[in-house]
PDB file of C-alpha atoms in Angstrom:
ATOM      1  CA  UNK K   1     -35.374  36.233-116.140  1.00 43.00           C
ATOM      2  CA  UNK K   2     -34.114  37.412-112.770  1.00 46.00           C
ATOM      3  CA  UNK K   3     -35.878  38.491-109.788  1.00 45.00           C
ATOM      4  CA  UNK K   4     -35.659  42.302-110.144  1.00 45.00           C
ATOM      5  CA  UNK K   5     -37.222  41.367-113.591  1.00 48.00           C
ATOM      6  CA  UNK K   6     -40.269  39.783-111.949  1.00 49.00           C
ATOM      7  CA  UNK K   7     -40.931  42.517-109.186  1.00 50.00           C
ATOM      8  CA  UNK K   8     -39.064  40.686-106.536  1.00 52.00           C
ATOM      9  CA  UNK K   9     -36.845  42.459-104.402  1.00 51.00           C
ATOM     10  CA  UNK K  10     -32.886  40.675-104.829  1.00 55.00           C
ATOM     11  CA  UNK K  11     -31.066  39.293-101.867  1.00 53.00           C
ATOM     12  CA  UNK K  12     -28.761  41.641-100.262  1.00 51.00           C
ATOM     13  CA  UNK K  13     -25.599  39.995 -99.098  1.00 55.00           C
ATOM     14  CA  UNK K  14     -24.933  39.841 -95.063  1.00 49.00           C
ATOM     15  CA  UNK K  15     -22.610  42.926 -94.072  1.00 52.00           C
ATOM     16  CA  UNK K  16     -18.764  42.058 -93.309  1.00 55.00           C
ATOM     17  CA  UNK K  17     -17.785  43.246 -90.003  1.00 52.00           C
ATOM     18  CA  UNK K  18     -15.756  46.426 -91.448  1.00 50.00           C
ATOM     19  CA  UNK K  19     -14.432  47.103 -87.856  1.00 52.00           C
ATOM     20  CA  UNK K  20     -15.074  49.292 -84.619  1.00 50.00           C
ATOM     21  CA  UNK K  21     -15.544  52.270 -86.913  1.00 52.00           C
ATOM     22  CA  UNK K  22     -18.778  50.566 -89.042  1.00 50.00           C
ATOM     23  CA  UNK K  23     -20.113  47.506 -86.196  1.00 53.00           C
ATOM     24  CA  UNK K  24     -22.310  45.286 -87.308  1.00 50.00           C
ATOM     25  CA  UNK K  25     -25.939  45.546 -87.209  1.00 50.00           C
ATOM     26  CA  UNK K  26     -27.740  42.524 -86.316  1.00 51.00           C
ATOM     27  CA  UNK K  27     -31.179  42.661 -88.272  1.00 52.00           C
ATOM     28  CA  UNK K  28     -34.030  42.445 -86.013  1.00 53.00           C
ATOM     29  CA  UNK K  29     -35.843  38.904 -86.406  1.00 50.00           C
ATOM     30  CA  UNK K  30     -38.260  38.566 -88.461  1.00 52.00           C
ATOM     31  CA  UNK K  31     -42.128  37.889 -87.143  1.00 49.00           C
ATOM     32  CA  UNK K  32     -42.912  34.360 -86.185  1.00 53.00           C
ATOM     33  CA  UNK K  33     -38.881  33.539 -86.866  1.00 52.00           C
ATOM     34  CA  UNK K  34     -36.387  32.298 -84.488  1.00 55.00           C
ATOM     35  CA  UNK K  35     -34.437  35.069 -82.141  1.00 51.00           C
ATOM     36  CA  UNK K  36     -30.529  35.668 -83.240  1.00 53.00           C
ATOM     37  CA  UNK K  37     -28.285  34.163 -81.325  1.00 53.00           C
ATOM     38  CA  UNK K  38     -26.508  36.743 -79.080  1.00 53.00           C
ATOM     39  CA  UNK K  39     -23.333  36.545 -76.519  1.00 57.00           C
ATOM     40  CA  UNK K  40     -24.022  35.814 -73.341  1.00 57.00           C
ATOM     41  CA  UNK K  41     -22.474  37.948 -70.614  1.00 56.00           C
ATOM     42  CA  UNK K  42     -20.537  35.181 -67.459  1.00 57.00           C
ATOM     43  CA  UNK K  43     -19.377  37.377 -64.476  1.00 63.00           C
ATOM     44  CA  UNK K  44     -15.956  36.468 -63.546  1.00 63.00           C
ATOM     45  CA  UNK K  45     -15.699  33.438 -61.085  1.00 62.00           C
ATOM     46  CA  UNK K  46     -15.885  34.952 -57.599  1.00 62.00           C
ATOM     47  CA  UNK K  47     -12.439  34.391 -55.588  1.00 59.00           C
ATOM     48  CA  UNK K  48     -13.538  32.320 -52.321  1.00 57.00           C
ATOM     49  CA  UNK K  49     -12.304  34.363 -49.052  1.00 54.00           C
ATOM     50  CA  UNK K  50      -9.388  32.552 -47.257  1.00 56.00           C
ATOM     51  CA  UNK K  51      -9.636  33.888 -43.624  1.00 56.00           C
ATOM     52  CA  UNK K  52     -11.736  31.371 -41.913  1.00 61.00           C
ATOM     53  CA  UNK K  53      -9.146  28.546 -42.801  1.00 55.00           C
ATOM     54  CA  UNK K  54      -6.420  30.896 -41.272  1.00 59.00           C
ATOM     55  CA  UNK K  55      -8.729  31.540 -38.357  1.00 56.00           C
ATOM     56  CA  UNK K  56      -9.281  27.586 -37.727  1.00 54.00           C
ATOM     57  CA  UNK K  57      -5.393  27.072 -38.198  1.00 56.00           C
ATOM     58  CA  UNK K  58      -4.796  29.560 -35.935  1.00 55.00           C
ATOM     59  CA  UNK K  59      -7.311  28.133 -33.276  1.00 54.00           C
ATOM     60  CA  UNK K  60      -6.170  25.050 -33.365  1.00 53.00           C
ATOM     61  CA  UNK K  61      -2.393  25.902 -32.611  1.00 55.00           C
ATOM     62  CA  UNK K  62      -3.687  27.672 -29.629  1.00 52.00           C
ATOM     63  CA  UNK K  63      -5.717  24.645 -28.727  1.00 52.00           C
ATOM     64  CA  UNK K  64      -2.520  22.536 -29.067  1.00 54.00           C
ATOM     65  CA  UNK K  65      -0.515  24.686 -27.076  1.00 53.00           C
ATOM     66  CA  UNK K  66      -3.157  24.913 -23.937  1.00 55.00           C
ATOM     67  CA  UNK K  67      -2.961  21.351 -23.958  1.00 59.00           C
ATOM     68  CA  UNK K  68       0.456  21.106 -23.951  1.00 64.00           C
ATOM     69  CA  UNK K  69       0.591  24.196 -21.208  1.00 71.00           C
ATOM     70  CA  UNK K  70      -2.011  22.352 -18.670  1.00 76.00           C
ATOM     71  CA  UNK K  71      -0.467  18.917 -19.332  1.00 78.00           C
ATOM     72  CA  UNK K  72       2.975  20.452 -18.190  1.00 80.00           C
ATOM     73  CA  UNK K  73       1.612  22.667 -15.620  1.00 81.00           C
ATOM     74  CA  UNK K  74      -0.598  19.530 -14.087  1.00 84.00           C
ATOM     75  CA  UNK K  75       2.568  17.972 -13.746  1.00 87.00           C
ATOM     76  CA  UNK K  76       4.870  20.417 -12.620  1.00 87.00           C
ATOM     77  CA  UNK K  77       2.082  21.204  -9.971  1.00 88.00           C
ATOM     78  CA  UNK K  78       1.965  17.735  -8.722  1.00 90.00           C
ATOM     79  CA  UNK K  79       5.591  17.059  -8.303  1.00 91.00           C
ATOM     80  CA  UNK K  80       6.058  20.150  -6.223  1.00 90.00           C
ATOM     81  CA  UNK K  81       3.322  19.342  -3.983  1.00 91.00           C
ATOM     82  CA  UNK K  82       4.606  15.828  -3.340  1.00 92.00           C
ATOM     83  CA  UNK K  83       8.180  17.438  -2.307  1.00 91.00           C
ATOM     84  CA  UNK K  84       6.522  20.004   0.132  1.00 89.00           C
ATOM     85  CA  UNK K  85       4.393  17.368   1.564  1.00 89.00           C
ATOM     86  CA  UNK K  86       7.632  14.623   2.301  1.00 90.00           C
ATOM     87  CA  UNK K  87       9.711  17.388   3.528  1.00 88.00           C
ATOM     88  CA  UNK K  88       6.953  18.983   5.835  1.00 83.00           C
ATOM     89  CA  UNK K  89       5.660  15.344   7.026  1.00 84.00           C
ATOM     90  CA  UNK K  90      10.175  14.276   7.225  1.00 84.00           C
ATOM     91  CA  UNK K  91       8.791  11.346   5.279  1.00 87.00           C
ATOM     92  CA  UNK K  92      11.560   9.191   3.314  1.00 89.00           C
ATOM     93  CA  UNK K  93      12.696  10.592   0.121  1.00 89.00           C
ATOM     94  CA  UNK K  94      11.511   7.639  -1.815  1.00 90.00           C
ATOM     95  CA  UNK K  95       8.001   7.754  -0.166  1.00 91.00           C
ATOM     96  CA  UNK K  96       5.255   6.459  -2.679  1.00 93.00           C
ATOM     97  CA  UNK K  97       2.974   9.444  -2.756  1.00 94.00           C
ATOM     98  CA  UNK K  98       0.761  10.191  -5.906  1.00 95.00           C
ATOM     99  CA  UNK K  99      -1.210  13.887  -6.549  1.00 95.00           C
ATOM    100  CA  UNK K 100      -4.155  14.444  -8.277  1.00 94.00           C
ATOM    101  CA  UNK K 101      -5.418  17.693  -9.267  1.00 93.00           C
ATOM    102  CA  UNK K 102      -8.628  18.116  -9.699  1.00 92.00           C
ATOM    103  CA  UNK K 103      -9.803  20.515 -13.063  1.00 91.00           C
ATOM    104  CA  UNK K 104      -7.986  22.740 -15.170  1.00 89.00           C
ATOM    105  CA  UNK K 105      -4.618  23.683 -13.383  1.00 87.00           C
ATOM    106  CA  UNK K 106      -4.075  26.804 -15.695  1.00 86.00           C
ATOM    107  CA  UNK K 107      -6.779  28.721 -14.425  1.00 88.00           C
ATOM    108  CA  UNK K 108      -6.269  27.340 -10.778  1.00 88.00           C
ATOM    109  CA  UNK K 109      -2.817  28.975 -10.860  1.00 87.00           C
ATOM    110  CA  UNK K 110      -3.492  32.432 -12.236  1.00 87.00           C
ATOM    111  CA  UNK K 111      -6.300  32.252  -9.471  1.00 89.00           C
ATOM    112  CA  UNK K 112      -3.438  31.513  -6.691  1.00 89.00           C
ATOM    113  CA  UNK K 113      -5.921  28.262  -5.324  1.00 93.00           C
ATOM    114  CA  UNK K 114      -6.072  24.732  -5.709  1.00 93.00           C
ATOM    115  CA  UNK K 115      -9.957  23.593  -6.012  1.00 95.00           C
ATOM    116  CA  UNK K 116      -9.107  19.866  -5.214  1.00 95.00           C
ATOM    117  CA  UNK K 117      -6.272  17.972  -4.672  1.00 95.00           C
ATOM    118  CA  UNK K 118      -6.125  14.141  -3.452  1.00 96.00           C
ATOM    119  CA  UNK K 119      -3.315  13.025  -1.760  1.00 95.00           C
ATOM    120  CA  UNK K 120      -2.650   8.754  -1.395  1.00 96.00           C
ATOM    121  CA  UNK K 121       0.058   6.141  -0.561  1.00 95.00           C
ATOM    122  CA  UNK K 122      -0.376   2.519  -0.381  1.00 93.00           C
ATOM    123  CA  UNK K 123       1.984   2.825   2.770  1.00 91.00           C
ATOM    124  CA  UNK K 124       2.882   4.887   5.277  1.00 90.00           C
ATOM    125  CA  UNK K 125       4.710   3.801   8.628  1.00 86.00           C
ATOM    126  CA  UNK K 126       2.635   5.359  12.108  1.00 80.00           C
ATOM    127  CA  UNK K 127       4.521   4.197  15.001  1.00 73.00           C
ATOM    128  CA  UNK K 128       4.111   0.291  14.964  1.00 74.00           C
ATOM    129  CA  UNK K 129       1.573   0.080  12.339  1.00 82.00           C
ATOM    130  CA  UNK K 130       1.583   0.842   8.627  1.00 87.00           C
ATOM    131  CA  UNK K 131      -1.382   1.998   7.302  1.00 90.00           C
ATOM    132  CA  UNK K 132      -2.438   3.050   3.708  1.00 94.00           C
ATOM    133  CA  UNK K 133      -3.196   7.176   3.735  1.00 94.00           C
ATOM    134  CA  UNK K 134      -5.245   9.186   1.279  1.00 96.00           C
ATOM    135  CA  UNK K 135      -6.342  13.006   2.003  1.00 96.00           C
ATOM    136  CA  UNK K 136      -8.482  15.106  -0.040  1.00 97.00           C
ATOM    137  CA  UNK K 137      -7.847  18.675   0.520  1.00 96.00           C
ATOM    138  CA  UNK K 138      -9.706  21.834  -1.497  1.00 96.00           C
ATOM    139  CA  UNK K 139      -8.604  25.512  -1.055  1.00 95.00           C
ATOM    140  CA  UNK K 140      -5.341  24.759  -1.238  1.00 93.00           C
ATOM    141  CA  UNK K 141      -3.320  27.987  -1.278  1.00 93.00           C
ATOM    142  CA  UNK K 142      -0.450  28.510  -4.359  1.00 88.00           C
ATOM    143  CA  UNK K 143       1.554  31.794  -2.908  1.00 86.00           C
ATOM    144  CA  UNK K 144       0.249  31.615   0.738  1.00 85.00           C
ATOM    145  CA  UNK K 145      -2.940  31.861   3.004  1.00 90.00           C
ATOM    146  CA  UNK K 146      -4.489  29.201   5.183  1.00 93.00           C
ATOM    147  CA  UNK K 147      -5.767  25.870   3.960  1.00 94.00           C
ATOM    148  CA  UNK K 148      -9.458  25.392   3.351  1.00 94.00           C
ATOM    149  CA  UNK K 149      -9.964  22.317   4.454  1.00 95.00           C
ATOM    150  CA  UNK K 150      -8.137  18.653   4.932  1.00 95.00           C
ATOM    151  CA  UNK K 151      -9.928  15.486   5.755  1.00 96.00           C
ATOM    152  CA  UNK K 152      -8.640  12.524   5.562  1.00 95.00           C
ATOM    153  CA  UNK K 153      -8.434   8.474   5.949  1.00 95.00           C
ATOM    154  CA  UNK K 154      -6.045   5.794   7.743  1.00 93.00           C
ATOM    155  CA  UNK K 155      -6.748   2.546   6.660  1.00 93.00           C
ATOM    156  CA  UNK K 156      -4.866  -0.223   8.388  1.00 90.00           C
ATOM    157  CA  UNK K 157      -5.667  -4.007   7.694  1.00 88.00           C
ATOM    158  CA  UNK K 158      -6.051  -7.071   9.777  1.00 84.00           C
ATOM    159  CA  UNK K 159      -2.585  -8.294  10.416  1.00 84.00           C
ATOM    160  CA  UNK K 160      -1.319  -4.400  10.763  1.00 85.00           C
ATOM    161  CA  UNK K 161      -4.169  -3.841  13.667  1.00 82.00           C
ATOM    162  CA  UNK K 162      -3.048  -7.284  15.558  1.00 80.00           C
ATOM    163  CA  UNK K 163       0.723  -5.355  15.679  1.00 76.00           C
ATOM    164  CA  UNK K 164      -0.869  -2.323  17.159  1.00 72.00           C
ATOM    165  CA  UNK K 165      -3.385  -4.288  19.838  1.00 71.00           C
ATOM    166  CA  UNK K 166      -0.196  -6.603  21.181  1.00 71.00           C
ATOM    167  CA  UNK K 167       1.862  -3.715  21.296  1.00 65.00           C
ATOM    168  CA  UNK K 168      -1.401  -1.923  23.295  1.00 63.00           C
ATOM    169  CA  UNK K 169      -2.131  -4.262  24.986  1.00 60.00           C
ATOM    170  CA  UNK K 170       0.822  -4.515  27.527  1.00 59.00           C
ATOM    171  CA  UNK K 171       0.417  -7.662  30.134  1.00 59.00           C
ATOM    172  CA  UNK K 172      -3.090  -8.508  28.466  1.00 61.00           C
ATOM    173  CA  UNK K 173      -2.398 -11.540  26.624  1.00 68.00           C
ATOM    174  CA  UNK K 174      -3.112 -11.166  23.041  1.00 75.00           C
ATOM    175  CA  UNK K 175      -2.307 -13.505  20.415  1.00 79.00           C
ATOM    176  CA  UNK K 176      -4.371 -12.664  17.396  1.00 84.00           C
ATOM    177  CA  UNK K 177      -6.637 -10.175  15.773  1.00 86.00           C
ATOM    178  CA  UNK K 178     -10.270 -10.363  13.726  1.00 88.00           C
ATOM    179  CA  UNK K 179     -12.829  -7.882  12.536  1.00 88.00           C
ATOM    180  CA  UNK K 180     -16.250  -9.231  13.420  1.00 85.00           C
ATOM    181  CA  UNK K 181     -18.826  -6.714  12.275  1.00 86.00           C
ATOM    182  CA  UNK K 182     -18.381  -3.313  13.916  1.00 87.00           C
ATOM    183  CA  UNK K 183     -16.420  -4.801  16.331  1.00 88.00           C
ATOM    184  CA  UNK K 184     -12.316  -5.910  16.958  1.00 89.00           C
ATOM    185  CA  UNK K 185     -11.778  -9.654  18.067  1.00 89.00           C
ATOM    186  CA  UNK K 186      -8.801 -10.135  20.335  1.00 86.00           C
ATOM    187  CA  UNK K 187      -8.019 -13.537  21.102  1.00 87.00           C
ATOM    188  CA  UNK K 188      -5.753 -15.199  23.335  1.00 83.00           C
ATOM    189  CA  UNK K 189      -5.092 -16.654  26.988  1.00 80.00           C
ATOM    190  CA  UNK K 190      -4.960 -16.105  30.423  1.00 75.00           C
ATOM    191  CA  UNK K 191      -3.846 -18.102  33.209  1.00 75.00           C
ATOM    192  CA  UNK K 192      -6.661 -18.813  36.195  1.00 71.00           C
ATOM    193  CA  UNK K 193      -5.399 -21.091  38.955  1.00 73.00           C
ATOM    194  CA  UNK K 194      -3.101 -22.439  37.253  1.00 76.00           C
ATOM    195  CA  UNK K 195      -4.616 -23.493  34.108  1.00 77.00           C
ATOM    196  CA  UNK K 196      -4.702 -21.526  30.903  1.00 80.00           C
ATOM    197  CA  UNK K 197      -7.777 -20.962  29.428  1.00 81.00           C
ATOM    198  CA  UNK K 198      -9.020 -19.016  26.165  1.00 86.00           C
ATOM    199  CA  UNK K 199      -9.932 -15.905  26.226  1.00 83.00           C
ATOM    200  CA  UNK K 200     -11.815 -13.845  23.894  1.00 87.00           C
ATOM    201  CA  UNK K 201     -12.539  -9.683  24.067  1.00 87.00           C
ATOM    202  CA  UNK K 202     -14.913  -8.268  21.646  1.00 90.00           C
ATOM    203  CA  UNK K 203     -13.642  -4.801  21.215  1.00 89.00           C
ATOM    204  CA  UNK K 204     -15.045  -1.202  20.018  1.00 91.00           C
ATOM    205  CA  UNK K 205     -12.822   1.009  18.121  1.00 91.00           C
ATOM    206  CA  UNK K 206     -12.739   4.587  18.956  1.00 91.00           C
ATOM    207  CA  UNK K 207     -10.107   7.958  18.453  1.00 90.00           C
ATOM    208  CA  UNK K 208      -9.764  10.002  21.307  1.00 87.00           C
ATOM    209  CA  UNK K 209      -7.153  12.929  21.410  1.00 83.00           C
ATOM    210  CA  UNK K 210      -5.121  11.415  19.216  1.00 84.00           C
ATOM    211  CA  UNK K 211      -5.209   8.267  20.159  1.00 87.00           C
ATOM    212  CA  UNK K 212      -6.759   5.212  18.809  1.00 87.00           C
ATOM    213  CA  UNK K 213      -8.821   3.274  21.334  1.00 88.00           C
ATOM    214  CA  UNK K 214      -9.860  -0.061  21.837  1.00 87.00           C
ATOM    215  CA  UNK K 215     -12.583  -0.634  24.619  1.00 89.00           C
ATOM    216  CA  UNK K 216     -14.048  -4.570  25.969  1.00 87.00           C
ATOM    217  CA  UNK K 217     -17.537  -4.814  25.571  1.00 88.00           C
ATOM    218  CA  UNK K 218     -17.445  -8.214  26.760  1.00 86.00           C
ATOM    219  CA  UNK K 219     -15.360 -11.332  27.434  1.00 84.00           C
ATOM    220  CA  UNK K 220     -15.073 -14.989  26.654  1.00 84.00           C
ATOM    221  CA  UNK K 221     -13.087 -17.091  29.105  1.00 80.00           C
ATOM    222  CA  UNK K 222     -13.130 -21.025  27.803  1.00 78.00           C
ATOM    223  CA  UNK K 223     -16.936 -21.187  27.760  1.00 79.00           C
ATOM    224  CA  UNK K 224     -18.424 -18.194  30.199  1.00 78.00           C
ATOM    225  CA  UNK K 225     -19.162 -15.137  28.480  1.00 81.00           C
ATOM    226  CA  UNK K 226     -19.413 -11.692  30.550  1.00 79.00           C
ATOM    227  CA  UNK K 227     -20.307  -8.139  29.608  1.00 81.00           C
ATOM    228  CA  UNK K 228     -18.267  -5.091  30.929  1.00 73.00           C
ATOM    229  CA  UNK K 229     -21.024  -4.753  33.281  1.00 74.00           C
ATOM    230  CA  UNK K 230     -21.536  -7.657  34.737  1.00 71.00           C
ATOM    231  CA  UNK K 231     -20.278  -7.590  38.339  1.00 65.00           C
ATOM    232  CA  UNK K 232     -22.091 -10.845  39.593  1.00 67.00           C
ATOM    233  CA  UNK K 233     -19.883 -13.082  38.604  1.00 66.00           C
ATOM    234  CA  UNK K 234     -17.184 -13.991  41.155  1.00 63.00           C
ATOM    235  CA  UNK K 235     -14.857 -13.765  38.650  1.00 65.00           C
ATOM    236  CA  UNK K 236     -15.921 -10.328  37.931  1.00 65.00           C
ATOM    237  CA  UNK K 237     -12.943  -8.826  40.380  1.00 69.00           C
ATOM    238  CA  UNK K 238     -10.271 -11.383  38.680  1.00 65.00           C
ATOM    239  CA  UNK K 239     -11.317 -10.508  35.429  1.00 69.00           C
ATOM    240  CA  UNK K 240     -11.851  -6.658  35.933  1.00 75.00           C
ATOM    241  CA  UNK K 241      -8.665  -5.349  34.693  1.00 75.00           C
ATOM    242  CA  UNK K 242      -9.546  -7.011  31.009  1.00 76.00           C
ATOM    243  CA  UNK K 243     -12.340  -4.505  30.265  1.00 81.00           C
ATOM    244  CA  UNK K 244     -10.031  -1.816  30.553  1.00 82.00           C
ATOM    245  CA  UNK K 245      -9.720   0.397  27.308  1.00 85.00           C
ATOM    246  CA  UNK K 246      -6.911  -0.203  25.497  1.00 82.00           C
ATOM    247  CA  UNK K 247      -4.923   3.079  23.944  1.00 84.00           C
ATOM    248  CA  UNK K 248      -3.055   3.204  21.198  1.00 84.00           C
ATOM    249  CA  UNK K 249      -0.780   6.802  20.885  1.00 85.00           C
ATOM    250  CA  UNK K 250      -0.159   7.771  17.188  1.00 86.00           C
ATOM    251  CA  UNK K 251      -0.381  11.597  17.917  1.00 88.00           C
ATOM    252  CA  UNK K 252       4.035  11.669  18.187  1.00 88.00           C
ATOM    253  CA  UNK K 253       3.834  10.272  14.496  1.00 86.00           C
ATOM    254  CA  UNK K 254       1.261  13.000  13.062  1.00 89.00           C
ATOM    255  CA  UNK K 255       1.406  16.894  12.774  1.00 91.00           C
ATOM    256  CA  UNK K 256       0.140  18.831  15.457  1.00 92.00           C
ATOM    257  CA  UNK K 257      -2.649  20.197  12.838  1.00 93.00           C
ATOM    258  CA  UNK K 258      -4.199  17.215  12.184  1.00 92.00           C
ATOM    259  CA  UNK K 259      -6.562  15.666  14.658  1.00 92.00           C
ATOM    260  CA  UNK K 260      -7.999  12.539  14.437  1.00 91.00           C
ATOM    261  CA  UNK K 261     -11.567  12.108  14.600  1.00 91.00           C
ATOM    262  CA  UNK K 262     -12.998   8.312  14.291  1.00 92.00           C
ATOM    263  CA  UNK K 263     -12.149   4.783  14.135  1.00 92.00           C
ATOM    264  CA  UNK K 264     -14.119   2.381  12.633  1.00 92.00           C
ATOM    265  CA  UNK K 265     -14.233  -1.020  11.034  1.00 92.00           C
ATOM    266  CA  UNK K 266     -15.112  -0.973   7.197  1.00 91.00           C
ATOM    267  CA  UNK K 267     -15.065  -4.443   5.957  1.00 87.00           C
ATOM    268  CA  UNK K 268     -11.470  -6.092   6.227  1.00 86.00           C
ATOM    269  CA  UNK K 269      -9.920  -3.261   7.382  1.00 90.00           C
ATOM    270  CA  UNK K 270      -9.753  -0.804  10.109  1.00 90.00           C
ATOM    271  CA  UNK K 271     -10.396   3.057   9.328  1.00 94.00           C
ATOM    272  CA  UNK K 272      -9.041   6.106  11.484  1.00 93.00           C
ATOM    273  CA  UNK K 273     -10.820   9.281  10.289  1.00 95.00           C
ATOM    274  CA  UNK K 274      -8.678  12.279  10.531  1.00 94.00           C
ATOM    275  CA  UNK K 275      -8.945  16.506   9.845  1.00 95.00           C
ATOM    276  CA  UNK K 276      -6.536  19.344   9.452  1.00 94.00           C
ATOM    277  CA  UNK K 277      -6.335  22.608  10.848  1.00 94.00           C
ATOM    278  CA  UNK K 278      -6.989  25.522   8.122  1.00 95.00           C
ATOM    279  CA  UNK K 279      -4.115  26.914   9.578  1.00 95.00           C
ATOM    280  CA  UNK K 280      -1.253  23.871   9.352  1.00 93.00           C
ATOM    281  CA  UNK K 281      -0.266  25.795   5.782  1.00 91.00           C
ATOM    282  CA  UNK K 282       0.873  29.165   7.334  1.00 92.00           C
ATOM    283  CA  UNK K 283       1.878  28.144  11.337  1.00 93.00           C
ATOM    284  CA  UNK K 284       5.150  25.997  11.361  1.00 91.00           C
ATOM    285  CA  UNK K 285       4.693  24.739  14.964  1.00 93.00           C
ATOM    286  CA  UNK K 286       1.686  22.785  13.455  1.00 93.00           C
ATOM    287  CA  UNK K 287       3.615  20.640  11.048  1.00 90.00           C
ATOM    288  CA  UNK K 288       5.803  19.504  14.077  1.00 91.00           C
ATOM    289  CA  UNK K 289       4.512  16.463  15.629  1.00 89.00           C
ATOM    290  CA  UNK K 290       2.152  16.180  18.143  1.00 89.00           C
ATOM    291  CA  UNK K 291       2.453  14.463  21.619  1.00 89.00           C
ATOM    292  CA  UNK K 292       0.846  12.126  23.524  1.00 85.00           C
ATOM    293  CA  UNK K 293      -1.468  12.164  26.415  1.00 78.00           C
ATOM    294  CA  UNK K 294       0.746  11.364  30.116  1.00 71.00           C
ATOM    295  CA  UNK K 295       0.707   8.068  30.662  1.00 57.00           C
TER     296      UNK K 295
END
């Protein structure tokens, strides 16, 4: 006997999908049964924005081509400065000169103004000494104006000093040269009736309108010892024209715009202190060379 014959309702078959015109309907689930399975909706992947990456590319290119534009322009800068300075100075062609620049150049030269700018040689002939040279200079105008400032050092060693002391000294018989502390050792000897005996002058360095000076503070003849001073002595008369200051001219070998101001002893060397006028960029007649005192 079938089911419809023993009060039970048949099994209807599952619907066919008979197309857009008759859609399927999905029975609703029945109580305590599991829910039908149903299609899930996935958004589209989302398409990942590009512009940053061209915006790095792009900064980096820009970077590269700063770099490249201040590594040119710092050298381009320095090269032209060491020409004006060997031509203004009438130093040899083949002078050894190096230029720093201090900063970024780029903005420097839209500005019109060098902030810093260190000048140096290892060498540099001044009359009958040669003496190593470095300046450090700010303000230093591109396309005209005055300087802001220039200071700078001369240092000249041992065995370059003992050149410029003989040649200073003239008659005063001077054989060799030491730095002793702050002071300048001149040694040598001098003739007193008839016999020579060594002498010894302890010396203070000085700069005085443009000369570098050399003054006795005291003197050691064989054994005897006398200060400047000291006019007890009976040889103080004999020995008298040994305490006076010895002069060394360098103004004739330096613009008229730079002055020196000191001279010193700094270890094994000796060190002339010197300034520039603001105005040495924009007045010719103060890149000519000075002159010295009347003798």
């Amino acid at each position: 006997m079938s089911g419809a014959e023993e009060g039970m309702h048949p099994t209807e078959p599952y619907p066919r999908n008979l197309g857009s015109e008759h859609p399927v309907v999905v029975p609703p689930a029945r109580a305590g049964g599991p829910l039908p399975s149903a299609p899930i909706a996935v958004p589209p992947p989302r398409r990942r924005a590009r512009w940053p990456w061209a915006v790095g590319i792009v900064v980096v290119v820009l970077a590269a081509l700063a770099v490249g534009g201040e590594f040119v322009a710092r050298a381009v800068v320095a090269q032209q400065i060491r020409s004006q300075v060997i031509t203004a100075l009438k130093l040899p062609a083949d002078q050894q000169l190096d230029v720093n620049v201090g900063g970024i150049v780029l903005p420097q030269l839209v500005a019109g103004r060098l902030d810093d700018v260190r000048l140096s040689s290892k060498s540099v002939a001044l009359g009958p000494i040669t003496s190593a040279v470095q300046v450090d200079a700010t303000g230093v105008p591109i396309r005209g104006g005055e300087l802001g400032s220039a200071k700078g050092t001369f240092r000249i060693t041992a065995d370059q000093l003992e050149k410029a002391i003989t040649a200073a000294a003239g008659s005063t018989p001077i054989e060799s040269v030491t730095l002793v502390g702050a002071d300048v050792k001149a040694t040598g000897s001098v003739t007193l009736f008839g016999a020579s005996v060594p002498l010894s002058l302890a010396l203070t360095p000085g700069a005085v309108d443009g000369e570098l000076t050399f003054t006795p503070t005291s003197a050691t003849i064989g054994a005897m010892t006398l200060d400047a001073s000291d006019t007890s002595s009976p040889f103080a008369s004999a020995l008298k024209p040994l305490f006076a200051t010895q002069k060394l001219c360098i103004a004739d070998r330096l613009p008229a715009g730079v002055h020196l101001s000191g001279l010193r002893v700094d270890g094994d060397a000796l060190v002339a202190t010197f300034s520039a006028d603001s105005a040495i960029t924009t007045d010719p007649k103060l890149l000519e060379n000075g002159t010295c005192p009347a003798s």
